[in-house]
Amino acid sequence: MTFMEKLNSAMRRNNSLVCVGLDPAMNKLPACLQGKADAIYEFNCRLVDATKDYVCAYKPQAAYYAGQDCDEALKASIEYIKTNAPEVPVILDVKRGDIGSTAEWYAKEAFDRYGADAVTVNAYMGLDAVKPFLDYADKGVIILCRTSNPHSGDLQNLVADGKPLYVHVAELVRDKWNYNRNAALVVGATYPDELRELRGICPDLTFLVPGVGAQGGDVEKVVKFGCTADKLGIVVNSSRGIIYASNGDDFAEAAGLAAKKLRDEINSFR
């Protein structure tokens, strides 16, 4: 099963467009886990157990693990998902983008070392930087397009040949880079007008949509502007709003309730 098939299956199985970002910071973990050698791994496992019926994907951000010397916790967490929630795909958020020979090793890292189903990449260096990922036909490649951060427009809004850079990225993916039908776009919830514009440009591509929850993206606009004609097509990521729903012993239960609440809110607008 390809990533896109697995993702669409999970969306339908759990009636969900929610992605949980597994971005644990050691200093934010509940007191009941503080001081444990495997605290991050246990945190993730309990979150997965509590949320797996309400999500269509998980998205660990690799920097949280590398920066805390917890690479093995990342690998183990992905393995736990594959064993205990095998129908839910894993998107490894690394935003890689380098020359071809280096990109080949980054692709091996994501897909062979960590076993991720999909990866985020940066298209700034062109096809050289993304082709080694795209060549894994059964894996997903989610390309930064119009991102949710406040200063994304510094470059993404620059106009070339009469169109903003983010539109050029979307058209490249739509027309040339999606040769294995495994490409998707990152489009932030914090820019709903651009989300609507990009859905018009790319009516069938899947969008990973960060920026709801802590970043303040409007859920109703995300659904109405972002969904494809079949009311699928968007993977709505929430990290802090779910994984830190409680800092007490009930953190996993609270995360499950937060994931279900977001799923139901999204579905109310579908």
Tab-separated table of C-alpha atoms in Angstrom:
chain	number	residue	atom	x	y	z
A	1	MET	CA	0.000	0.000	0.000
A	2	THR	CA	1.359	3.415	-0.944
A	3	PHE	CA	1.408	6.350	1.445
A	4	MET	CA	-1.475	8.047	-0.347
A	5	GLU	CA	-3.558	4.862	-0.223
A	6	LYS	CA	-2.770	4.380	3.460
A	7	LEU	CA	-3.578	7.998	4.258
A	8	ASN	CA	-6.925	7.963	2.449
A	9	SER	CA	-7.792	4.650	4.086
A	10	ALA	CA	-7.046	6.075	7.543
A	11	MET	CA	-9.113	9.176	6.776
A	12	ARG	CA	-12.116	7.021	5.961
A	13	ARG	CA	-11.568	4.430	8.677
A	14	ASN	CA	-11.375	6.992	11.482
A	15	ASN	CA	-13.564	9.590	9.730
A	16	SER	CA	-10.750	12.005	10.443
A	17	LEU	CA	-8.537	14.611	8.804
A	18	VAL	CA	-6.517	15.171	12.007
A	19	CYS	CA	-2.768	14.705	12.236
A	20	VAL	CA	-1.105	14.745	15.659
A	21	GLY	CA	2.325	16.333	15.752
A	22	LEU	CA	4.511	14.322	18.111
A	23	ASP	CA	6.836	17.151	19.158
A	24	PRO	CA	7.809	16.431	22.772
A	25	ALA	CA	10.058	18.817	24.677
A	26	MET	CA	11.596	17.275	27.784
A	27	ASN	CA	10.902	20.338	29.931
A	28	LYS	CA	7.199	20.264	29.010
A	29	LEU	CA	6.533	16.620	29.817
A	30	PRO	CA	4.128	15.841	32.660
A	31	ALA	CA	5.649	15.491	36.111
A	32	CYS	CA	4.825	11.775	36.142
A	33	LEU	CA	7.368	11.252	33.335
A	34	GLN	CA	10.094	13.649	34.446
A	35	GLY	CA	13.395	11.934	35.194
A	36	LYS	CA	12.572	8.722	33.358
A	37	ALA	CA	15.217	7.509	30.932
A	38	ASP	CA	12.580	6.673	28.309
A	39	ALA	CA	10.277	9.609	29.087
A	40	ILE	CA	9.822	10.803	25.497
A	41	TYR	CA	9.157	7.321	24.185
A	42	GLU	CA	6.598	6.610	26.919
A	43	PHE	CA	4.977	9.998	26.331
A	44	ASN	CA	4.571	9.223	22.635
A	45	CYS	CA	3.321	5.684	23.216
A	46	ARG	CA	0.619	6.830	25.585
A	47	LEU	CA	-0.408	9.611	23.213
A	48	VAL	CA	-0.688	7.145	20.339
A	49	ASP	CA	-2.794	4.750	22.407
A	50	ALA	CA	-5.152	7.589	23.340
A	51	THR	CA	-5.508	9.206	19.900
A	52	LYS	CA	-5.166	6.434	17.313
A	53	ASP	CA	-8.921	6.136	16.713
A	54	TYR	CA	-9.298	9.861	15.981
A	55	VAL	CA	-6.468	10.615	13.545
A	56	CYS	CA	-5.395	10.032	9.968
A	57	ALA	CA	-1.648	10.524	10.552
A	58	TYR	CA	1.128	11.203	13.038
A	59	LYS	CA	3.869	13.749	12.368
A	60	PRO	CA	6.969	13.652	14.565
A	61	GLN	CA	9.240	16.668	14.056
A	62	ALA	CA	12.772	15.271	13.887
A	63	ALA	CA	14.420	18.339	15.441
A	64	TYR	CA	12.782	17.670	18.794
A	65	TYR	CA	14.520	14.306	18.924
A	66	ALA	CA	17.893	15.235	17.413
A	67	GLY	CA	18.144	18.354	19.569
A	68	GLN	CA	17.539	16.361	22.733
A	69	ASP	CA	19.800	13.431	21.755
A	70	CYS	CA	16.743	11.200	21.430
A	71	ASP	CA	17.061	9.793	17.917
A	72	GLU	CA	16.430	6.288	19.222
A	73	ALA	CA	13.213	7.456	20.862
A	74	LEU	CA	12.073	8.732	17.458
A	75	LYS	CA	12.833	5.426	15.787
A	76	ALA	CA	11.204	3.452	18.581
A	77	SER	CA	8.118	5.702	18.526
A	78	ILE	CA	7.630	5.133	14.799
A	79	GLU	CA	8.014	1.399	15.330
A	80	TYR	CA	5.418	1.582	18.106
A	81	ILE	CA	2.960	3.300	15.774
A	82	LYS	CA	3.537	0.685	13.089
A	83	THR	CA	2.834	-2.091	15.592
A	84	ASN	CA	-0.016	-0.565	17.580
A	85	ALA	CA	-1.689	1.706	15.024
A	86	PRO	CA	-0.552	0.096	11.760
A	87	GLU	CA	-3.325	1.687	9.712
A	88	VAL	CA	-2.130	5.233	10.557
A	89	PRO	CA	0.739	6.607	8.435
A	90	VAL	CA	3.736	8.456	9.855
A	91	ILE	CA	4.952	11.714	8.305
A	92	LEU	CA	8.520	12.497	9.328
A	93	ASP	CA	8.822	16.276	9.476
A	94	VAL	CA	12.412	17.134	8.557
A	95	LYS	CA	12.040	19.713	5.752
A	96	ARG	CA	15.149	18.443	3.986
A	97	GLY	CA	16.477	20.184	0.876
A	98	ASP	CA	20.003	19.664	-0.427
A	99	ILE	CA	21.856	18.641	-3.589
A	100	GLY	CA	21.076	15.283	-5.126
A	101	SER	CA	23.836	13.137	-3.634
A	102	THR	CA	23.115	14.436	-0.148
A	103	ALA	CA	19.368	14.224	-0.655
A	104	GLU	CA	19.751	10.534	-1.470
A	105	TRP	CA	21.115	9.941	2.023
A	106	TYR	CA	18.431	12.080	3.604
A	107	ALA	CA	15.830	9.963	1.803
A	108	LYS	CA	17.472	6.798	3.105
A	109	GLU	CA	17.435	8.262	6.602
A	110	ALA	CA	13.707	9.012	6.468
A	111	PHE	CA	12.473	5.913	4.700
A	112	ASP	CA	15.035	3.194	5.452
A	113	ARG	CA	16.419	4.146	8.853
A	114	TYR	CA	13.245	5.514	10.439
A	115	GLY	CA	10.666	3.710	8.321
A	116	ALA	CA	8.498	6.782	7.794
A	117	ASP	CA	5.622	6.652	5.330
A	118	ALA	CA	6.177	10.240	4.176
A	119	VAL	CA	8.575	13.125	4.629
A	120	THR	CA	8.499	16.911	4.382
A	121	VAL	CA	10.995	18.546	2.022
A	122	ASN	CA	12.099	22.015	0.946
A	123	ALA	CA	11.972	22.779	-2.777
A	124	TYR	CA	14.202	25.867	-2.731
A	125	MET	CA	17.069	24.047	-4.513
A	126	GLY	CA	14.780	22.646	-7.200
A	127	LEU	CA	14.210	19.165	-8.543
A	128	ASP	CA	17.715	17.978	-7.548
A	129	ALA	CA	16.737	18.320	-3.901
A	130	VAL	CA	13.409	16.496	-4.063
A	131	LYS	CA	13.843	13.829	-6.758
A	132	PRO	CA	15.612	11.290	-4.496
A	133	PHE	CA	12.538	11.397	-2.246
A	134	LEU	CA	10.016	11.362	-5.098
A	135	ASP	CA	11.691	8.284	-6.563
A	136	TYR	CA	10.404	6.267	-3.594
A	137	ALA	CA	7.102	5.724	-5.380
A	138	ASP	CA	5.338	4.132	-2.417
A	139	LYS	CA	6.301	6.939	-0.029
A	140	GLY	CA	4.811	10.405	0.356
A	141	VAL	CA	6.771	13.603	-0.329
A	142	ILE	CA	5.211	16.721	1.153
A	143	ILE	CA	6.743	19.867	-0.304
A	144	LEU	CA	6.795	23.249	1.426
A	145	CYS	CA	4.633	25.699	-0.514
A	146	ARG	CA	2.872	28.384	1.562
A	147	THR	CA	3.914	27.790	5.124
A	148	SER	CA	2.160	28.945	8.301
A	149	ASN	CA	4.986	30.910	9.965
A	150	PRO	CA	4.668	34.730	10.193
A	151	HIS	CA	7.627	35.592	7.940
A	152	SER	CA	7.027	32.940	5.271
A	153	GLY	CA	6.069	35.688	2.843
A	154	ASP	CA	9.591	37.110	2.866
A	155	LEU	CA	10.378	34.678	0.048
A	156	GLN	CA	7.164	32.810	-0.732
A	157	ASN	CA	5.301	35.961	-1.753
A	158	LEU	CA	8.017	37.272	-4.075
A	159	VAL	CA	6.621	37.702	-7.565
A	160	ALA	CA	8.356	36.145	-10.585
A	161	ASP	CA	6.828	36.097	-14.057
A	162	GLY	CA	3.694	37.645	-12.631
A	163	LYS	CA	3.064	35.018	-9.935
A	164	PRO	CA	4.146	34.551	-6.312
A	165	LEU	CA	6.869	31.999	-5.702
A	166	TYR	CA	4.479	29.691	-3.827
A	167	VAL	CA	2.306	29.462	-6.950
A	168	HIS	CA	5.340	28.449	-9.022
A	169	VAL	CA	6.075	25.702	-6.482
A	170	ALA	CA	2.500	24.434	-6.635
A	171	GLU	CA	2.490	24.372	-10.426
A	172	LEU	CA	5.836	22.565	-10.569
A	173	VAL	CA	4.536	19.892	-8.236
A	174	ARG	CA	1.250	19.591	-10.116
A	175	ASP	CA	2.712	19.510	-13.633
A	176	LYS	CA	6.214	18.016	-13.372
A	177	TRP	CA	7.232	16.626	-10.000
A	178	ASN	CA	4.264	14.404	-9.216
A	179	TYR	CA	5.328	11.744	-11.689
A	180	ASN	CA	4.805	8.966	-9.131
A	181	ARG	CA	1.548	10.436	-7.798
A	182	ASN	CA	3.126	10.666	-4.367
A	183	ALA	CA	3.620	14.426	-3.944
A	184	ALA	CA	1.700	16.751	-1.641
A	185	LEU	CA	2.013	20.360	-0.467
A	186	VAL	CA	2.399	22.117	2.882
A	187	VAL	CA	-0.126	24.963	2.995
A	188	GLY	CA	-0.599	26.812	6.274
A	189	ALA	CA	-3.955	27.344	7.942
A	190	THR	CA	-2.872	30.868	8.849
A	191	TYR	CA	-3.192	31.999	5.212
A	192	PRO	CA	-6.736	30.952	4.218
A	193	ASP	CA	-6.886	33.093	1.067
A	194	GLU	CA	-3.767	31.432	-0.288
A	195	LEU	CA	-5.150	28.048	0.762
A	196	ARG	CA	-8.250	28.674	-1.333
A	197	GLU	CA	-6.121	29.906	-4.244
A	198	LEU	CA	-3.881	26.848	-4.122
A	199	ARG	CA	-6.817	24.460	-3.990
A	200	GLY	CA	-8.030	26.042	-7.194
A	201	ILE	CA	-4.605	25.572	-8.776
A	202	CYS	CA	-4.188	22.011	-7.482
A	203	PRO	CA	-7.680	20.524	-7.166
A	204	ASP	CA	-6.486	16.982	-6.517
A	205	LEU	CA	-3.264	17.307	-4.503
A	206	THR	CA	-3.214	16.484	-0.811
A	207	PHE	CA	-2.332	19.387	1.496
A	208	LEU	CA	-0.650	19.092	4.876
A	209	VAL	CA	-2.137	22.013	6.802
A	210	PRO	CA	-0.303	23.171	9.926
A	211	GLY	CA	-1.302	26.219	11.916
A	212	VAL	CA	-4.561	25.349	13.683
A	213	GLY	CA	-4.629	25.302	17.455
A	214	ALA	CA	-1.736	27.223	18.993
A	215	GLN	CA	-1.070	29.208	15.778
A	216	GLY	CA	-4.678	30.326	15.492
A	217	GLY	CA	-5.728	29.005	12.088
A	218	ASP	CA	-9.481	29.045	11.384
A	219	VAL	CA	-10.789	25.468	11.189
A	220	GLU	CA	-13.914	26.349	9.224
A	221	LYS	CA	-11.919	28.165	6.535
A	222	VAL	CA	-9.361	25.356	6.384
A	223	VAL	CA	-12.091	22.816	5.658
A	224	LYS	CA	-14.125	24.933	3.258
A	225	PHE	CA	-11.135	26.246	1.311
A	226	GLY	CA	-8.824	23.242	1.553
A	227	CYS	CA	-10.825	20.057	1.066
A	228	THR	CA	-10.945	18.326	-2.285
A	229	ALA	CA	-14.268	17.632	-3.997
A	230	ASP	CA	-14.674	14.381	-2.051
A	231	LYS	CA	-14.258	16.253	1.265
A	232	LEU	CA	-10.836	14.723	1.849
A	233	GLY	CA	-7.488	16.057	0.652
A	234	ILE	CA	-6.287	17.873	3.790
A	235	VAL	CA	-4.221	16.626	6.715
A	236	VAL	CA	-4.841	19.116	9.526
A	237	ASN	CA	-1.938	19.087	11.945
A	238	SER	CA	-2.145	20.022	15.601
A	239	SER	CA	0.780	19.513	17.940
A	240	ARG	CA	0.786	21.553	21.150
A	241	GLY	CA	-2.997	21.799	21.307
A	242	ILE	CA	-3.255	18.017	21.588
A	243	ILE	CA	-0.086	16.669	23.158
A	244	TYR	CA	-0.087	19.292	25.934
A	245	ALA	CA	-3.840	19.306	26.518
A	246	SER	CA	-2.978	18.479	30.138
A	247	ASN	CA	0.278	18.468	32.082
A	248	GLY	CA	-1.088	16.132	34.721
A	249	ASP	CA	-1.256	12.379	35.068
A	250	ASP	CA	-4.258	12.447	32.732
A	251	PHE	CA	-2.218	13.877	29.827
A	252	ALA	CA	-2.967	10.941	27.509
A	253	GLU	CA	-6.705	10.958	28.220
A	254	ALA	CA	-6.781	14.731	27.691
A	255	ALA	CA	-4.913	14.352	24.396
A	256	GLY	CA	-7.429	11.787	23.223
A	257	LEU	CA	-10.301	14.120	24.052
A	258	ALA	CA	-8.556	17.022	22.289
A	259	ALA	CA	-7.954	14.936	19.159
A	260	LYS	CA	-11.575	13.791	19.107
A	261	LYS	CA	-12.790	17.357	19.627
A	262	LEU	CA	-10.705	18.636	16.709
A	263	ARG	CA	-11.832	15.744	14.514
A	264	ASP	CA	-15.474	16.471	15.291
A	265	GLU	CA	-15.032	20.206	14.731
A	266	ILE	CA	-13.447	19.572	11.346
A	267	ASN	CA	-16.196	17.131	10.415
A	268	SER	CA	-18.903	19.640	11.318
A	269	PHE	CA	-17.717	21.768	8.381
A	270	ARG	CA	-17.197	18.967	5.849
